[in-house]
Amino acid sequence: MKEIQRVSITDAVVESIKEQIESNVYKVGEKLPTEASLCEQLKVSRTSVREAIRILQALGYVENKMGRGAFVADYSKAREEKDAWYDAKNAQFYDFMEVRMAIETLSVRLAVERATEKQIEELREIHKSFVEANENRDMAKMIMLDELYHTKIIAITDNPLLININKQLLKRFRAYRGDSFTDKNVYRNAVEPHERILRCFETGNEELAVEEMKKHLEITEKDMREIHGSQKNDK
């Protein structure tokens, strides 16, 4: 019962901050109040605020700037983008997976090489929240945290081109990511790969990180094919 209550508080914090962003109380480009200040304003724990900020980041409402804090992202601009290169009419999930395989294997190699201890700790916290969401069968939170875990790895590369490509892919791939977590056997498949990738960061093993990411994405593609009942030859 305690866990259900904690998750409910986190969701309430997300809605409260999102409402203030959408109503222009917190304007685009403006720095959000500190965690301590939000805790005081909303009368909630630091853990609830921290998880809420992560979720808002995954939803595109918040952008974390290293060493500066959390800022309101230009979420409306992203929604208004039209005719982007990734909006190919016939693109299927396996097309996205091919692009992810190229981008994320490169990204994890660079990220392991460049990660600071603080960034590794942030990745640990995201993974911990992901495991908790899995245990609670909280599908909405698992989708957001899975997205945030992979996005964090790409952010650690500090490569603006990789980061921008990933941002453009996120919106279109989000539906497929949601589908992959609708099957109770599928969502368990992400926990151990995330754990193994995290250990590569902790040990500084770039080559193994690439292999673990590749295996993870191959399992994800297999799961999606089973859910969609599709084969690439059917395109």
Short mmCIF file of C-alpha atoms in Angstrom, two decimals:
data_model
loop_
_atom_site.label_atom_id
_atom_site.label_comp_id
_atom_site.label_asym_id
_atom_site.label_seq_id
_atom_site.Cartn_x
_atom_site.Cartn_y
_atom_site.Cartn_z
CA MET A 1 0.00 0.00 0.00
CA LYS A 2 2.84 2.43 0.73
CA GLU A 3 4.30 2.01 -2.76
CA ILE A 4 0.95 2.72 -4.41
CA GLN A 5 0.65 5.89 -2.35
CA ARG A 6 4.18 7.01 -3.28
CA VAL A 7 3.55 6.47 -6.99
CA SER A 8 0.28 8.38 -6.71
CA ILE A 9 2.11 11.34 -5.13
CA THR A 10 4.70 11.32 -7.91
CA ASP A 11 1.95 11.37 -10.54
CA ALA A 12 0.29 14.28 -8.72
CA VAL A 13 3.59 16.21 -8.72
CA VAL A 14 3.96 15.57 -12.46
CA GLU A 15 0.48 16.93 -13.14
CA SER A 16 1.03 19.96 -10.88
CA ILE A 17 4.29 21.01 -12.54
CA LYS A 18 2.96 20.25 -16.04
CA GLU A 19 -0.11 22.39 -15.38
CA GLN A 20 2.09 25.30 -14.28
CA ILE A 21 4.23 24.94 -17.40
CA GLU A 22 1.21 24.82 -19.72
CA SER A 23 -0.34 27.83 -17.99
CA ASN A 24 2.91 29.81 -18.36
CA VAL A 25 3.60 30.06 -14.64
CA TYR A 26 6.91 28.47 -15.57
CA LYS A 27 7.83 29.83 -19.01
CA VAL A 28 9.80 28.12 -21.78
CA GLY A 29 13.52 28.53 -21.14
CA GLU A 30 13.00 29.41 -17.49
CA LYS A 31 14.77 27.48 -14.78
CA LEU A 32 12.48 25.46 -12.53
CA PRO A 33 12.68 25.97 -8.76
CA THR A 34 15.19 23.77 -6.95
CA GLU A 35 14.18 20.34 -5.67
CA ALA A 36 14.13 21.71 -2.13
CA SER A 37 11.87 24.58 -3.15
CA LEU A 38 9.46 22.28 -5.01
CA CYS A 39 9.36 19.95 -2.00
CA GLU A 40 8.39 22.89 0.20
CA GLN A 41 5.81 24.25 -2.23
CA LEU A 42 4.14 20.91 -2.93
CA LYS A 43 4.66 19.36 0.53
CA VAL A 44 6.15 16.18 -0.87
CA SER A 45 9.43 14.28 -0.56
CA ARG A 46 12.57 14.92 -2.59
CA THR A 47 12.20 11.44 -4.12
CA SER A 48 8.75 12.28 -5.49
CA VAL A 49 10.00 15.56 -6.96
CA ARG A 50 13.06 13.90 -8.50
CA GLU A 51 10.97 11.17 -10.16
CA ALA A 52 8.46 13.75 -11.40
CA ILE A 53 11.22 15.79 -13.04
CA ARG A 54 12.49 12.65 -14.79
CA ILE A 55 9.01 11.87 -16.10
CA LEU A 56 8.52 15.45 -17.29
CA GLN A 57 11.89 15.24 -19.04
CA ALA A 58 10.80 12.07 -20.83
CA LEU A 59 7.54 13.78 -21.86
CA GLY A 60 9.47 16.72 -23.31
CA TYR A 61 8.36 19.33 -20.77
CA VAL A 62 11.70 19.66 -18.98
CA GLU A 63 15.32 19.79 -20.10
CA ASN A 64 18.19 19.11 -17.71
CA LYS A 65 21.28 21.24 -18.31
CA MET A 66 24.41 19.82 -16.77
CA GLY A 67 25.52 21.79 -13.72
CA ARG A 68 22.68 24.30 -14.11
CA GLY A 69 19.51 22.42 -13.18
CA ALA A 70 16.12 21.75 -14.79
CA PHE A 71 14.66 24.16 -17.35
CA VAL A 72 11.28 24.33 -19.10
CA ALA A 73 11.65 22.85 -22.59
CA ASP A 74 9.97 24.21 -25.72
CA TYR A 75 7.48 21.34 -25.78
CA SER A 76 4.99 23.10 -28.07
CA LYS A 77 7.58 23.69 -30.80
CA ALA A 78 8.40 20.00 -30.94
CA ARG A 79 4.70 19.16 -31.35
CA GLU A 80 4.32 21.59 -34.21
CA GLU A 81 7.15 20.16 -36.32
CA LYS A 82 5.88 18.97 -39.71
CA ASP A 83 7.36 17.03 -42.60
CA ALA A 84 10.43 16.09 -40.58
CA TRP A 85 12.85 13.61 -42.11
CA TYR A 86 11.65 10.85 -39.76
CA ASP A 87 7.99 11.21 -40.85
CA ALA A 88 8.33 8.75 -43.71
CA LYS A 89 4.85 7.44 -44.46
CA ASN A 90 5.81 3.78 -44.72
CA ALA A 91 8.24 3.63 -41.80
CA GLN A 92 7.63 0.58 -39.61
CA PHE A 93 9.01 -0.40 -36.23
CA TYR A 94 11.87 -2.40 -37.75
CA ASP A 95 12.98 0.72 -39.69
CA PHE A 96 13.20 2.59 -36.41
CA MET A 97 15.02 -0.34 -34.82
CA GLU A 98 17.67 -0.30 -37.56
CA VAL A 99 18.31 3.39 -36.90
CA ARG A 100 18.33 2.80 -33.14
CA MET A 101 20.84 -0.03 -33.55
CA ALA A 102 23.24 2.29 -35.36
CA ILE A 103 22.75 5.29 -33.07
CA GLU A 104 22.59 3.56 -29.69
CA THR A 105 25.54 1.20 -30.14
CA LEU A 106 27.69 4.19 -31.13
CA SER A 107 26.23 6.26 -28.29
CA VAL A 108 26.84 3.70 -25.57
CA ARG A 109 30.49 3.33 -26.65
CA LEU A 110 31.03 7.09 -26.42
CA ALA A 111 28.98 7.40 -23.24
CA VAL A 112 30.94 4.75 -21.32
CA GLU A 113 34.15 6.45 -22.37
CA ARG A 114 32.98 9.94 -21.35
CA ALA A 115 30.66 9.38 -18.38
CA THR A 116 31.37 11.13 -15.09
CA GLU A 117 30.62 9.44 -11.78
CA LYS A 118 27.70 11.84 -11.31
CA GLN A 119 26.22 10.81 -14.65
CA ILE A 120 26.64 7.13 -13.82
CA GLU A 121 24.84 7.73 -10.53
CA GLU A 122 21.98 9.42 -12.40
CA LEU A 123 21.76 6.37 -14.66
CA ARG A 124 21.65 4.14 -11.55
CA GLU A 125 18.75 6.17 -10.14
CA ILE A 126 16.79 5.93 -13.39
CA HIS A 127 17.36 2.17 -13.48
CA LYS A 128 16.30 1.82 -9.84
CA SER A 129 13.04 3.64 -10.59
CA PHE A 130 12.55 1.44 -13.67
CA VAL A 131 12.93 -1.72 -11.57
CA GLU A 132 10.43 -0.38 -9.03
CA ALA A 133 7.94 0.44 -11.81
CA ASN A 134 8.37 -3.09 -13.14
CA GLU A 135 7.68 -4.57 -9.72
CA ASN A 136 4.54 -2.41 -9.43
CA ARG A 137 3.44 -3.25 -13.01
CA ASP A 138 3.24 0.51 -13.68
CA MET A 139 3.28 0.44 -17.47
CA ALA A 140 3.07 4.20 -18.03
CA LYS A 141 6.03 4.83 -15.79
CA MET A 142 8.02 1.97 -17.31
CA ILE A 143 7.58 3.43 -20.80
CA MET A 144 8.78 6.84 -19.65
CA LEU A 145 11.71 5.49 -17.65
CA ASP A 146 12.81 3.16 -20.43
CA GLU A 147 12.84 6.13 -22.78
CA LEU A 148 14.68 8.24 -20.21
CA TYR A 149 17.31 5.53 -19.62
CA HIS A 150 18.22 5.35 -23.30
CA THR A 151 17.99 9.12 -23.74
CA LYS A 152 20.32 9.64 -20.78
CA ILE A 153 22.96 7.39 -22.37
CA ILE A 154 22.82 9.45 -25.56
CA ALA A 155 22.96 12.70 -23.56
CA ILE A 156 26.13 11.52 -21.82
CA THR A 157 27.91 11.42 -25.21
CA ASP A 158 27.65 15.23 -25.29
CA ASN A 159 27.38 14.89 -29.07
CA PRO A 160 24.76 17.42 -30.28
CA LEU A 161 24.09 15.53 -33.53
CA LEU A 162 23.34 12.24 -31.78
CA ILE A 163 21.23 14.05 -29.21
CA ASN A 164 19.21 15.86 -31.89
CA ILE A 165 18.63 12.74 -34.00
CA ASN A 166 17.41 10.91 -30.90
CA LYS A 167 15.00 13.73 -30.02
CA GLN A 168 13.47 13.59 -33.48
CA LEU A 169 13.03 9.83 -33.30
CA LEU A 170 11.46 9.79 -29.85
CA LYS A 171 7.98 11.01 -30.75
CA ARG A 172 7.43 8.53 -33.55
CA PHE A 173 9.01 5.62 -31.71
CA ARG A 174 7.02 6.25 -28.52
CA ALA A 175 3.98 4.34 -29.79
CA TYR A 176 6.08 1.26 -30.52
CA ARG A 177 7.76 1.52 -27.13
CA GLY A 178 4.31 1.57 -25.54
CA ASP A 179 3.28 -1.53 -27.48
CA SER A 180 6.36 -3.39 -26.28
CA PHE A 181 5.30 -2.96 -22.65
CA THR A 182 1.72 -4.15 -23.07
CA ASP A 183 2.79 -7.80 -22.82
CA LYS A 184 3.68 -8.87 -19.28
CA ASN A 185 6.49 -11.11 -20.54
CA VAL A 186 8.04 -8.33 -22.62
CA TYR A 187 8.54 -5.68 -19.96
CA ARG A 188 10.62 -8.08 -17.88
CA ASN A 189 13.00 -8.42 -20.83
CA ALA A 190 14.28 -4.85 -20.40
CA VAL A 191 15.30 -5.04 -16.73
CA GLU A 192 18.31 -7.36 -17.00
CA PRO A 193 19.74 -5.75 -20.18
CA HIS A 194 19.55 -2.34 -18.51
CA GLU A 195 21.34 -3.79 -15.49
CA ARG A 196 24.11 -5.28 -17.65
CA ILE A 197 24.59 -2.02 -19.57
CA LEU A 198 24.80 -0.13 -16.29
CA ARG A 199 27.55 -2.48 -15.07
CA CYS A 200 29.53 -1.64 -18.22
CA PHE A 201 29.41 2.03 -17.20
CA GLU A 202 30.57 1.13 -13.70
CA THR A 203 33.49 -0.94 -15.01
CA GLY A 204 34.32 1.31 -17.97
CA ASN A 205 33.98 -1.56 -20.45
CA GLU A 206 33.13 0.11 -23.77
CA GLU A 207 33.29 -2.98 -25.98
CA LEU A 208 31.02 -5.03 -23.72
CA ALA A 209 28.61 -2.09 -23.50
CA VAL A 210 28.23 -2.14 -27.29
CA GLU A 211 27.55 -5.89 -27.24
CA GLU A 212 25.03 -5.58 -24.41
CA MET A 213 23.20 -2.74 -26.16
CA LYS A 214 23.11 -4.73 -29.39
CA LYS A 215 21.65 -7.77 -27.58
CA HIS A 216 19.12 -5.56 -25.81
CA LEU A 217 17.87 -3.99 -29.04
CA GLU A 218 17.74 -7.38 -30.78
CA ILE A 219 15.50 -8.71 -27.99
CA THR A 220 13.35 -5.57 -28.24
CA GLU A 221 12.94 -6.03 -31.99
CA LYS A 222 12.05 -9.71 -31.54
CA ASP A 223 9.43 -8.81 -28.93
CA MET A 224 7.94 -6.16 -31.19
CA ARG A 225 7.79 -8.51 -34.16
CA GLU A 226 5.86 -11.01 -32.05
CA ILE A 227 3.45 -8.31 -30.87
CA HIS A 228 2.87 -6.84 -34.33
CA GLY A 229 3.00 -10.19 -36.11
CA SER A 230 5.10 -8.54 -38.78
CA GLN A 231 8.07 -9.54 -40.86
CA LYS A 232 10.31 -7.18 -42.74
CA ASN A 233 9.59 -8.99 -46.00
CA ASP A 234 5.94 -7.95 -45.65
CA LYS A 235 6.77 -4.29 -46.20
#
